[in-house]
DNA sequence: TCACACTACATGCGCATGCATTCAATGCAA
DNA sequence: TTGCATTGAATGCATGCGCATGTAGTGTGA
């Protein structure tokens, strides 16, 4: 029984560590990206779209596909894309095969911004994930 | 350069894993705790207070001390405590030494609920943290 | 005693999120 | 073709969050 309680305690400690790293990293990310007008979720989506490797829109993702890669609800993602579109960072275009669907792709401006911001994000990850819980 | 890029990719993968585990676990936690009227943050606070091991309020935490242990802003925590208080799960009482301060302690009802819910939370952690990214 | 800086917590406000719903488009069956 | 269930995305709504600010209490120096 005592061993079981210890195992549970280890689990709880593991979870607290994870919460701590997550909170600190998201916070740092938000702070670092804020001066570029982005938050952590925004960058996640831009990063997914940049990984799509198509500047002409042919490789654009469907909203559903983005939702599979970031941890947001469909509605939150829809609005987030709306904000990025309003800022001129992404483009929505109707999917001709399935006209319910929407294809989302980076604009040149979005691609440029992603290129600028990526090193910043990578640097934050390096600091926060490597340094350990000491932060 | 290629090695450095690989290191960065490892970092990004590590971060995506962490985001995934965090999102799935919080989601499961919220779902499991919802039927008890709690969300994950609520339980975090109850768990901190339960760790305080004082049913008479003598071991009550100051709001600041709770804030150090959970990853919420001071304002969010203040409102969360307000909700818990409204539900009769915690009590706020003025700190006599420093009347600016507030001491927060579990009510019997809160302690009972925590006891009921803790195994649920531990079970979710066991599933989500042990199973790995497969979820 | 008084003035003033500081601290602890609460609150106004705007924003992002999730759930439930809505609307349009598709696919399938008759 | 028509009718209906299903799917993809947008939207109404309620809620929780953080930032900035407000309010009350403390402590210090003159």
mmCIF file of C-alpha atoms (C1' of nucleotides) in Angstrom:
data_model
loop_
_atom_site.group_PDB
_atom_site.id
_atom_site.type_symbol
_atom_site.label_atom_id
_atom_site.label_comp_id
_atom_site.label_asym_id
_atom_site.label_seq_id
_atom_site.Cartn_x
_atom_site.Cartn_y
_atom_site.Cartn_z
ATOM 1 C CA UNK A 1 0.000 0.000 0.000
ATOM 2 C CA UNK A 2 2.814 2.371 0.906
ATOM 3 C CA UNK A 3 4.557 1.514 -2.349
ATOM 4 C CA UNK A 4 1.391 2.203 -4.247
ATOM 5 C CA UNK A 5 1.057 5.549 -2.561
ATOM 6 C CA UNK A 6 4.625 6.335 -3.505
ATOM 7 C CA UNK A 7 3.910 5.441 -7.102
ATOM 8 C CA UNK A 8 0.940 7.767 -7.001
ATOM 9 C CA UNK A 9 3.059 10.472 -5.485
ATOM 10 C CA UNK A 10 5.565 10.048 -8.278
ATOM 11 C CA UNK A 11 2.765 10.426 -10.758
ATOM 12 C CA UNK A 12 1.595 13.578 -9.074
ATOM 13 C CA UNK A 13 5.104 14.977 -9.010
ATOM 14 C CA UNK A 14 5.515 14.172 -12.675
ATOM 15 C CA UNK A 15 2.279 15.979 -13.425
ATOM 16 C CA UNK A 16 3.263 19.015 -11.387
ATOM 17 C CA UNK A 17 6.581 19.170 -13.220
ATOM 18 C CA UNK A 18 4.812 18.975 -16.527
ATOM 19 C CA UNK A 19 2.376 21.690 -15.522
ATOM 20 C CA UNK A 20 5.252 23.869 -14.410
ATOM 21 C CA UNK A 21 7.281 23.464 -17.569
ATOM 22 C CA UNK A 22 4.185 23.985 -19.662
ATOM 23 C CA UNK A 23 3.089 27.111 -17.832
ATOM 24 C CA UNK A 24 6.525 28.692 -17.797
ATOM 25 C CA UNK A 25 7.230 27.878 -21.420
ATOM 26 C CA UNK A 26 3.887 29.091 -22.747
ATOM 27 C CA UNK A 27 4.295 32.223 -20.678
ATOM 28 C CA UNK A 28 7.778 32.890 -22.025
ATOM 29 C CA UNK A 29 6.626 32.082 -25.533
ATOM 30 C CA UNK A 30 3.745 34.492 -25.269
ATOM 31 C CA UNK A 31 6.007 37.190 -23.922
ATOM 32 C CA UNK A 32 8.601 36.681 -26.640
ATOM 33 C CA UNK A 33 6.098 36.465 -29.484
ATOM 34 C CA UNK A 34 3.915 39.278 -28.254
ATOM 35 C CA UNK A 35 6.149 41.940 -29.750
ATOM 36 C CA UNK A 36 5.506 40.327 -33.122
ATOM 37 C CA UNK A 37 1.778 40.444 -32.520
ATOM 38 C CA UNK A 38 1.443 36.707 -31.937
ATOM 39 C CA UNK A 39 0.629 34.416 -29.066
ATOM 40 C CA UNK A 40 1.795 30.834 -28.645
ATOM 41 C CA UNK A 41 -1.247 29.347 -30.361
ATOM 42 C CA UNK A 42 -0.891 31.691 -33.293
ATOM 43 C CA UNK A 43 2.656 30.560 -33.808
ATOM 44 C CA UNK A 44 1.704 26.921 -33.518
ATOM 45 C CA UNK A 45 -0.654 27.362 -36.439
ATOM 46 C CA UNK A 46 1.819 29.371 -38.497
ATOM 47 C CA UNK A 47 4.423 26.709 -37.827
ATOM 48 C CA UNK A 48 2.116 23.976 -39.022
ATOM 49 C CA UNK A 49 1.313 25.923 -42.166
ATOM 50 C CA UNK A 50 4.984 26.661 -42.785
ATOM 51 C CA UNK A 51 5.692 22.952 -42.548
ATOM 52 C CA UNK A 52 3.283 22.499 -45.412
ATOM 53 C CA UNK A 53 5.985 23.832 -47.766
ATOM 54 C CA UNK A 54 3.885 25.459 -50.437
ATOM 55 C CA UNK A 55 3.966 29.147 -51.163
ATOM 56 C CA UNK A 56 1.450 28.927 -53.980
ATOM 57 C CA UNK A 57 -1.326 27.547 -51.822
ATOM 58 C CA UNK A 58 -1.336 24.145 -53.426
ATOM 59 C CA UNK A 59 -0.075 22.597 -50.203
ATOM 60 C CA UNK A 60 -2.531 24.439 -48.046
ATOM 61 C CA UNK A 61 -4.050 22.603 -45.127
ATOM 62 C CA UNK A 62 -7.687 22.037 -44.462
ATOM 63 C CA UNK A 63 -8.887 23.439 -41.159
ATOM 64 C CA UNK A 64 -9.518 19.911 -39.909
ATOM 65 C CA UNK A 65 -5.925 18.934 -40.648
ATOM 66 C CA UNK A 66 -4.627 21.901 -38.679
ATOM 67 C CA UNK A 67 -6.930 20.998 -35.824
ATOM 68 C CA UNK A 68 -5.350 17.551 -35.719
ATOM 69 C CA UNK A 69 -1.926 19.119 -35.248
ATOM 70 C CA UNK A 70 -2.659 21.835 -32.697
ATOM 71 C CA UNK A 71 -4.568 21.348 -29.508
ATOM 72 C CA UNK A 72 -7.483 23.657 -30.093
ATOM 73 C CA UNK A 73 -11.171 23.118 -30.578
ATOM 74 C CA UNK A 74 -12.570 23.549 -34.039
ATOM 75 C CA UNK A 75 -14.242 26.795 -33.054
ATOM 76 C CA UNK A 76 -11.165 28.274 -31.444
ATOM 77 C CA UNK A 77 -9.128 27.375 -34.486
ATOM 78 C CA UNK A 78 -11.689 28.908 -36.805
ATOM 79 C CA UNK A 79 -11.469 32.177 -34.927
ATOM 80 C CA UNK A 80 -7.707 32.052 -34.654
ATOM 81 C CA UNK A 81 -7.468 31.631 -38.421
ATOM 82 C CA UNK A 82 -9.860 34.540 -38.748
ATOM 83 C CA UNK A 83 -7.524 36.719 -36.716
ATOM 84 C CA UNK A 84 -4.472 35.646 -38.690
ATOM 85 C CA UNK A 85 -6.377 36.349 -41.890
ATOM 86 C CA UNK A 86 -7.383 39.785 -40.667
ATOM 87 C CA UNK A 87 -3.702 40.490 -40.019
ATOM 88 C CA UNK A 88 -2.856 39.355 -43.526
ATOM 89 C CA UNK A 89 -0.781 36.399 -42.374
ATOM 90 C CA UNK A 90 -2.870 33.586 -43.855
ATOM 91 C CA UNK A 91 -5.397 33.193 -46.625
ATOM 92 C CA UNK A 92 -8.573 31.180 -46.650
ATOM 93 C CA UNK A 93 -9.739 29.853 -49.975
ATOM 94 C CA UNK A 94 -12.586 27.542 -50.774
ATOM 95 C CA UNK A 95 -11.707 23.969 -51.453
ATOM 96 C CA UNK A 96 -12.952 23.215 -54.973
ATOM 97 C CA UNK A 97 -13.317 19.463 -54.419
ATOM 98 C CA UNK A 98 -15.438 19.902 -51.299
ATOM 99 C CA UNK A 99 -16.969 23.316 -51.140
ATOM 100 C CA UNK A 100 -17.745 22.952 -47.454
ATOM 101 C CA UNK A 101 -14.011 22.834 -46.800
ATOM 102 C CA UNK A 102 -11.555 25.697 -46.464
ATOM 103 C CA UNK A 103 -7.919 25.599 -47.443
ATOM 104 C CA UNK A 104 -5.636 27.748 -45.335
ATOM 105 C CA UNK A 105 -2.229 28.869 -46.505
ATOM 106 C CA UNK A 106 0.429 31.354 -45.469
ATOM 107 C CA UNK A 107 0.639 34.632 -47.310
ATOM 108 C CA UNK A 108 4.121 35.900 -48.195
ATOM 109 C CA UNK A 109 3.811 38.222 -45.224
ATOM 110 C CA UNK A 110 2.912 35.307 -42.993
ATOM 111 C CA UNK A 111 5.796 33.261 -44.294
ATOM 112 C CA UNK A 112 8.199 36.111 -43.680
ATOM 113 C CA UNK A 113 6.920 36.653 -40.173
ATOM 114 C CA UNK A 114 7.181 32.970 -39.417
ATOM 115 C CA UNK A 115 10.774 33.006 -40.629
ATOM 116 C CA UNK A 116 11.520 35.944 -38.357
ATOM 117 C CA UNK A 117 9.854 34.476 -35.338
ATOM 118 C CA UNK A 118 10.904 30.861 -35.572
ATOM 119 C CA UNK A 119 14.392 31.439 -34.145
ATOM 120 C CA UNK A 120 12.833 33.310 -31.256
ATOM 121 C CA UNK A 121 10.550 30.401 -30.507
ATOM 122 C CA UNK A 122 13.357 27.883 -30.842
ATOM 123 C CA UNK A 123 15.489 29.909 -28.464
ATOM 124 C CA UNK A 124 12.759 29.995 -25.854
ATOM 125 C CA UNK A 125 12.244 26.244 -26.160
ATOM 126 C CA UNK A 126 15.965 25.738 -25.750
ATOM 127 C CA UNK A 127 16.044 27.759 -22.591
ATOM 128 C CA UNK A 128 12.889 26.412 -21.018
ATOM 129 C CA UNK A 129 13.148 22.746 -21.902
ATOM 130 C CA UNK A 130 16.864 22.311 -21.376
ATOM 131 C CA UNK A 131 17.242 24.251 -18.147
ATOM 132 C CA UNK A 132 14.896 21.952 -16.312
ATOM 133 C CA UNK A 133 12.519 22.898 -13.525
ATOM 134 C CA UNK A 134 14.820 25.605 -12.219
ATOM 135 C CA UNK A 135 13.679 27.851 -15.059
ATOM 136 C CA UNK B 1 24.682 23.122 -39.034
ATOM 137 C CA UNK B 2 22.725 20.023 -39.866
ATOM 138 C CA UNK B 3 23.358 18.701 -36.366
ATOM 139 C CA UNK B 4 22.166 21.951 -34.883
ATOM 140 C CA UNK B 5 19.002 21.770 -36.928
ATOM 141 C CA UNK B 6 18.453 18.238 -35.709
ATOM 142 C CA UNK B 7 18.880 19.393 -32.144
ATOM 143 C CA UNK B 8 16.303 22.086 -32.785
ATOM 144 C CA UNK B 9 13.973 19.548 -34.307
ATOM 145 C CA UNK B 10 14.358 17.375 -31.241
ATOM 146 C CA UNK B 11 13.469 20.332 -29.113
ATOM 147 C CA UNK B 12 10.393 21.032 -31.181
ATOM 148 C CA UNK B 13 9.341 17.396 -31.016
ATOM 149 C CA UNK B 14 9.824 17.413 -27.271
ATOM 150 C CA UNK B 15 7.655 20.517 -27.011
ATOM 151 C CA UNK B 16 4.929 19.048 -29.198
ATOM 152 C CA UNK B 17 4.897 15.909 -27.085
ATOM 153 C CA UNK B 18 4.613 17.995 -23.958
ATOM 154 C CA UNK B 19 1.803 20.050 -25.442
ATOM 155 C CA UNK B 20 0.020 16.884 -26.460
ATOM 156 C CA UNK B 21 0.291 15.204 -23.091
ATOM 157 C CA UNK B 22 -0.726 18.399 -21.360
ATOM 158 C CA UNK B 23 -3.730 19.021 -23.582
ATOM 159 C CA UNK B 24 -4.987 15.453 -23.430
ATOM 160 C CA UNK B 25 -4.481 15.147 -19.697
ATOM 161 C CA UNK B 26 -6.112 18.449 -18.829
ATOM 162 C CA UNK B 27 -8.971 17.564 -21.134
ATOM 163 C CA UNK B 28 -9.449 14.162 -19.505
ATOM 164 C CA UNK B 29 -9.112 15.690 -16.082
ATOM 165 C CA UNK B 30 -11.733 18.297 -16.860
ATOM 166 C CA UNK B 31 -14.061 15.674 -18.230
ATOM 167 C CA UNK B 32 -13.613 13.385 -15.243
ATOM 168 C CA UNK B 33 -13.915 16.144 -12.655
ATOM 169 C CA UNK B 34 -16.770 17.921 -14.366
ATOM 170 C CA UNK B 35 -19.364 15.572 -12.913
ATOM 171 C CA UNK B 36 -18.161 16.662 -9.484
ATOM 172 C CA UNK B 37 -18.543 20.308 -10.468
ATOM 173 C CA UNK B 38 -14.820 20.944 -10.712
ATOM 174 C CA UNK B 39 -12.307 21.726 -13.405
ATOM 175 C CA UNK B 40 -8.623 20.872 -13.359
ATOM 176 C CA UNK B 41 -7.572 24.189 -11.815
ATOM 177 C CA UNK B 42 -10.194 23.854 -9.096
ATOM 178 C CA UNK B 43 -8.817 20.493 -8.130
ATOM 179 C CA UNK B 44 -5.263 21.775 -8.149
ATOM 180 C CA UNK B 45 -6.218 24.323 -5.533
ATOM 181 C CA UNK B 46 -8.206 21.855 -3.452
ATOM 182 C CA UNK B 47 -5.258 19.482 -3.600
ATOM 183 C CA UNK B 48 -2.898 22.161 -2.368
ATOM 184 C CA UNK B 49 -5.241 23.012 0.472
ATOM 185 C CA UNK B 50 -5.701 19.351 1.366
ATOM 186 C CA UNK B 51 -1.939 19.027 1.567
ATOM 187 C CA UNK B 52 -2.031 21.701 4.212
ATOM 188 C CA UNK B 53 -3.387 19.116 6.668
ATOM 189 C CA UNK B 54 -5.453 21.283 8.940
ATOM 190 C CA UNK B 55 -9.163 20.922 9.332
ATOM 191 C CA UNK B 56 -9.451 23.657 11.934
ATOM 192 C CA UNK B 57 -8.152 26.349 9.619
ATOM 193 C CA UNK B 58 -4.941 26.881 11.550
ATOM 194 C CA UNK B 59 -2.965 25.463 8.657
ATOM 195 C CA UNK B 60 -4.764 27.513 6.088
ATOM 196 C CA UNK B 61 -2.761 28.931 3.230
ATOM 197 C CA UNK B 62 -2.461 32.533 2.288
ATOM 198 C CA UNK B 63 -3.566 33.292 -1.244
ATOM 199 C CA UNK B 64 -0.002 34.131 -2.180
ATOM 200 C CA UNK B 65 1.184 30.733 -1.030
ATOM 201 C CA UNK B 66 -1.402 28.993 -3.155
ATOM 202 C CA UNK B 67 -0.411 31.139 -6.107
ATOM 203 C CA UNK B 68 3.160 29.905 -5.729
ATOM 204 C CA UNK B 69 1.963 26.314 -6.034
ATOM 205 C CA UNK B 70 -0.495 26.550 -8.900
ATOM 206 C CA UNK B 71 0.119 28.200 -12.202
ATOM 207 C CA UNK B 72 -2.497 30.900 -12.157
ATOM 208 C CA UNK B 73 -2.346 34.649 -12.017
ATOM 209 C CA UNK B 74 -3.253 36.283 -8.747
ATOM 210 C CA UNK B 75 -6.529 37.534 -10.186
ATOM 211 C CA UNK B 76 -7.518 34.182 -11.630
ATOM 212 C CA UNK B 77 -6.776 32.533 -8.314
ATOM 213 C CA UNK B 78 -8.797 35.112 -6.429
ATOM 214 C CA UNK B 79 -11.826 34.407 -8.576
ATOM 215 C CA UNK B 80 -11.306 30.668 -8.456
ATOM 216 C CA UNK B 81 -11.280 30.811 -4.671
ATOM 217 C CA UNK B 82 -14.417 32.909 -4.884
ATOM 218 C CA UNK B 83 -16.146 30.194 -6.875
ATOM 219 C CA UNK B 84 -15.002 27.476 -4.511
ATOM 220 C CA UNK B 85 -16.228 29.575 -1.612
ATOM 221 C CA UNK B 86 -19.590 30.126 -3.262
ATOM 222 C CA UNK B 87 -19.888 26.346 -3.616
ATOM 223 C CA UNK B 88 -19.061 25.920 0.052
ATOM 224 C CA UNK B 89 -15.829 24.055 -0.575
ATOM 225 C CA UNK B 90 -13.407 26.538 0.968
ATOM 226 C CA UNK B 91 -13.557 29.321 3.490
ATOM 227 C CA UNK B 92 -11.865 32.682 3.430
ATOM 228 C CA UNK B 93 -11.044 34.263 6.739
ATOM 229 C CA UNK B 94 -9.126 37.390 7.493
ATOM 230 C CA UNK B 95 -5.594 36.951 8.654
ATOM 231 C CA UNK B 96 -5.361 38.595 12.086
ATOM 232 C CA UNK B 97 -1.637 39.342 11.876
ATOM 233 C CA UNK B 98 -1.927 41.061 8.547
ATOM 234 C CA UNK B 99 -5.430 42.183 7.830
ATOM 235 C CA UNK B 100 -4.690 42.621 4.164
ATOM 236 C CA UNK B 101 -4.142 38.911 3.930
ATOM 237 C CA UNK B 102 -6.666 36.148 3.495
ATOM 238 C CA UNK B 103 -6.337 32.642 4.828
ATOM 239 C CA UNK B 104 -8.024 29.976 2.749
ATOM 240 C CA UNK B 105 -8.955 26.587 4.136
ATOM 241 C CA UNK B 106 -11.058 23.623 3.119
ATOM 242 C CA UNK B 107 -14.488 23.249 4.628
ATOM 243 C CA UNK B 108 -15.531 19.751 5.698
ATOM 244 C CA UNK B 109 -17.535 19.576 2.493
ATOM 245 C CA UNK B 110 -14.489 20.567 0.499
ATOM 246 C CA UNK B 111 -12.349 18.019 2.280
ATOM 247 C CA UNK B 112 -14.883 15.298 1.597
ATOM 248 C CA UNK B 113 -15.160 16.232 -2.055
ATOM 249 C CA UNK B 114 -11.413 16.268 -2.373
ATOM 250 C CA UNK B 115 -11.256 12.813 -0.867
ATOM 251 C CA UNK B 116 -13.851 11.583 -3.333
ATOM 252 C CA UNK B 117 -12.208 13.131 -6.332
ATOM 253 C CA UNK B 118 -8.573 12.468 -5.630
ATOM 254 C CA UNK B 119 -8.670 8.831 -6.766
ATOM 255 C CA UNK B 120 -10.361 9.931 -9.961
ATOM 256 C CA UNK B 121 -7.615 12.420 -10.637
ATOM 257 C CA UNK B 122 -4.896 9.930 -9.770
ATOM 258 C CA UNK B 123 -6.467 7.393 -12.120
ATOM 259 C CA UNK B 124 -6.526 9.871 -14.982
ATOM 260 C CA UNK B 125 -2.898 10.777 -14.369
ATOM 261 C CA UNK B 126 -2.012 7.104 -14.357
ATOM 262 C CA UNK B 127 -3.699 6.548 -17.680
ATOM 263 C CA UNK B 128 -2.475 9.667 -19.412
ATOM 264 C CA UNK B 129 1.090 9.853 -18.151
ATOM 265 C CA UNK B 130 1.902 6.166 -18.297
ATOM 266 C CA UNK B 131 0.327 5.340 -21.631
ATOM 267 C CA UNK B 132 2.539 7.786 -23.448
ATOM 268 C CA UNK B 133 1.638 9.775 -26.540
ATOM 269 C CA UNK B 134 -0.751 7.140 -27.814
ATOM 270 C CA UNK B 135 -3.384 8.382 -25.397
ATOM 271 C "C1'" DT C 1 1.035 62.313 14.167
ATOM 272 C "C1'" DC C 2 1.213 62.617 9.163
ATOM 273 C "C1'" DA C 3 2.476 61.567 4.414
ATOM 274 C "C1'" DC C 4 3.827 58.305 1.316
ATOM 275 C "C1'" DA C 5 5.552 54.037 -0.672
ATOM 276 C "C1'" DC C 6 4.517 49.314 -0.614
ATOM 277 C "C1'" DT C 7 1.905 44.909 -0.205
ATOM 278 C "C1'" DA C 8 -2.268 41.676 -0.425
ATOM 279 C "C1'" DC C 9 -6.161 40.784 -2.444
ATOM 280 C "C1'" DA C 10 -10.420 42.079 -5.307
ATOM 281 C "C1'" DT C 11 -12.448 43.825 -9.535
ATOM 282 C "C1'" DG C 12 -13.225 46.072 -14.344
ATOM 283 C "C1'" DC C 13 -12.304 44.963 -18.734
ATOM 284 C "C1'" DG C 14 -11.059 42.767 -23.021
ATOM 285 C "C1'" DC C 15 -9.851 38.459 -25.095
ATOM 286 C "C1'" DA C 16 -9.378 33.448 -26.203
ATOM 287 C "C1'" DT C 17 -11.499 29.241 -25.404
ATOM 288 C "C1'" DG C 18 -15.070 25.334 -25.523
ATOM 289 C "C1'" DC C 19 -19.827 23.742 -26.100
ATOM 290 C "C1'" DA C 20 -23.846 23.812 -28.571
ATOM 291 C "C1'" DT C 21 -25.954 25.308 -32.545
ATOM 292 C "C1'" DT C 22 -26.404 26.880 -37.265
ATOM 293 C "C1'" DC C 23 -25.697 26.929 -42.168
ATOM 294 C "C1'" DA C 24 -23.960 25.178 -46.376
ATOM 295 C "C1'" DA C 25 -22.376 21.302 -49.010
ATOM 296 C "C1'" DT C 26 -21.903 16.374 -49.715
ATOM 297 C "C1'" DG C 27 -23.241 11.490 -50.100
ATOM 298 C "C1'" DC C 28 -26.447 7.973 -50.104
ATOM 299 C "C1'" DA C 29 -30.906 5.704 -50.637
ATOM 300 C "C1'" DA C 30 -35.253 5.310 -52.739
ATOM 301 C "C1'" DT D 1 -34.577 13.592 -59.003
ATOM 302 C "C1'" DT D 2 -36.032 14.100 -53.943
ATOM 303 C "C1'" DG D 3 -35.302 13.437 -49.021
ATOM 304 C "C1'" DC D 4 -32.395 12.811 -45.209
ATOM 305 C "C1'" DA D 5 -28.282 11.831 -42.465
ATOM 306 C "C1'" DT D 6 -23.609 13.419 -42.240
ATOM 307 C "C1'" DT D 7 -19.738 16.488 -42.548
ATOM 308 C "C1'" DG D 8 -16.903 21.111 -42.526
ATOM 309 C "C1'" DA D 9 -16.695 25.317 -40.843
ATOM 310 C "C1'" DA D 10 -18.727 29.635 -38.674
ATOM 311 C "C1'" DT D 11 -21.174 31.755 -34.812
ATOM 312 C "C1'" DG D 12 -23.975 32.729 -30.253
ATOM 313 C "C1'" DC D 13 -23.065 32.309 -25.783
ATOM 314 C "C1'" DA D 14 -21.064 31.499 -21.246
ATOM 315 C "C1'" DT D 15 -16.828 31.131 -18.870
ATOM 316 C "C1'" DG D 16 -12.021 31.463 -17.320
ATOM 317 C "C1'" DC D 17 -7.947 33.936 -17.906
ATOM 318 C "C1'" DG D 18 -4.390 37.896 -17.608
ATOM 319 C "C1'" DC D 19 -3.467 42.823 -17.394
ATOM 320 C "C1'" DA D 20 -4.303 46.938 -15.359
ATOM 321 C "C1'" DT D 21 -6.365 49.176 -11.721
ATOM 322 C "C1'" DG D 22 -8.807 49.846 -7.302
ATOM 323 C "C1'" DT D 23 -9.129 49.357 -2.276
ATOM 324 C "C1'" DA D 24 -7.698 48.419 2.211
ATOM 325 C "C1'" DG D 25 -3.931 47.587 5.377
ATOM 326 C "C1'" DT D 26 1.100 47.903 6.699
ATOM 327 C "C1'" DG D 27 5.486 50.070 7.646
ATOM 328 C "C1'" DT D 28 8.773 53.820 7.548
ATOM 329 C "C1'" DG D 29 10.678 58.420 7.922
ATOM 330 C "C1'" DA D 30 10.008 63.144 9.287
#
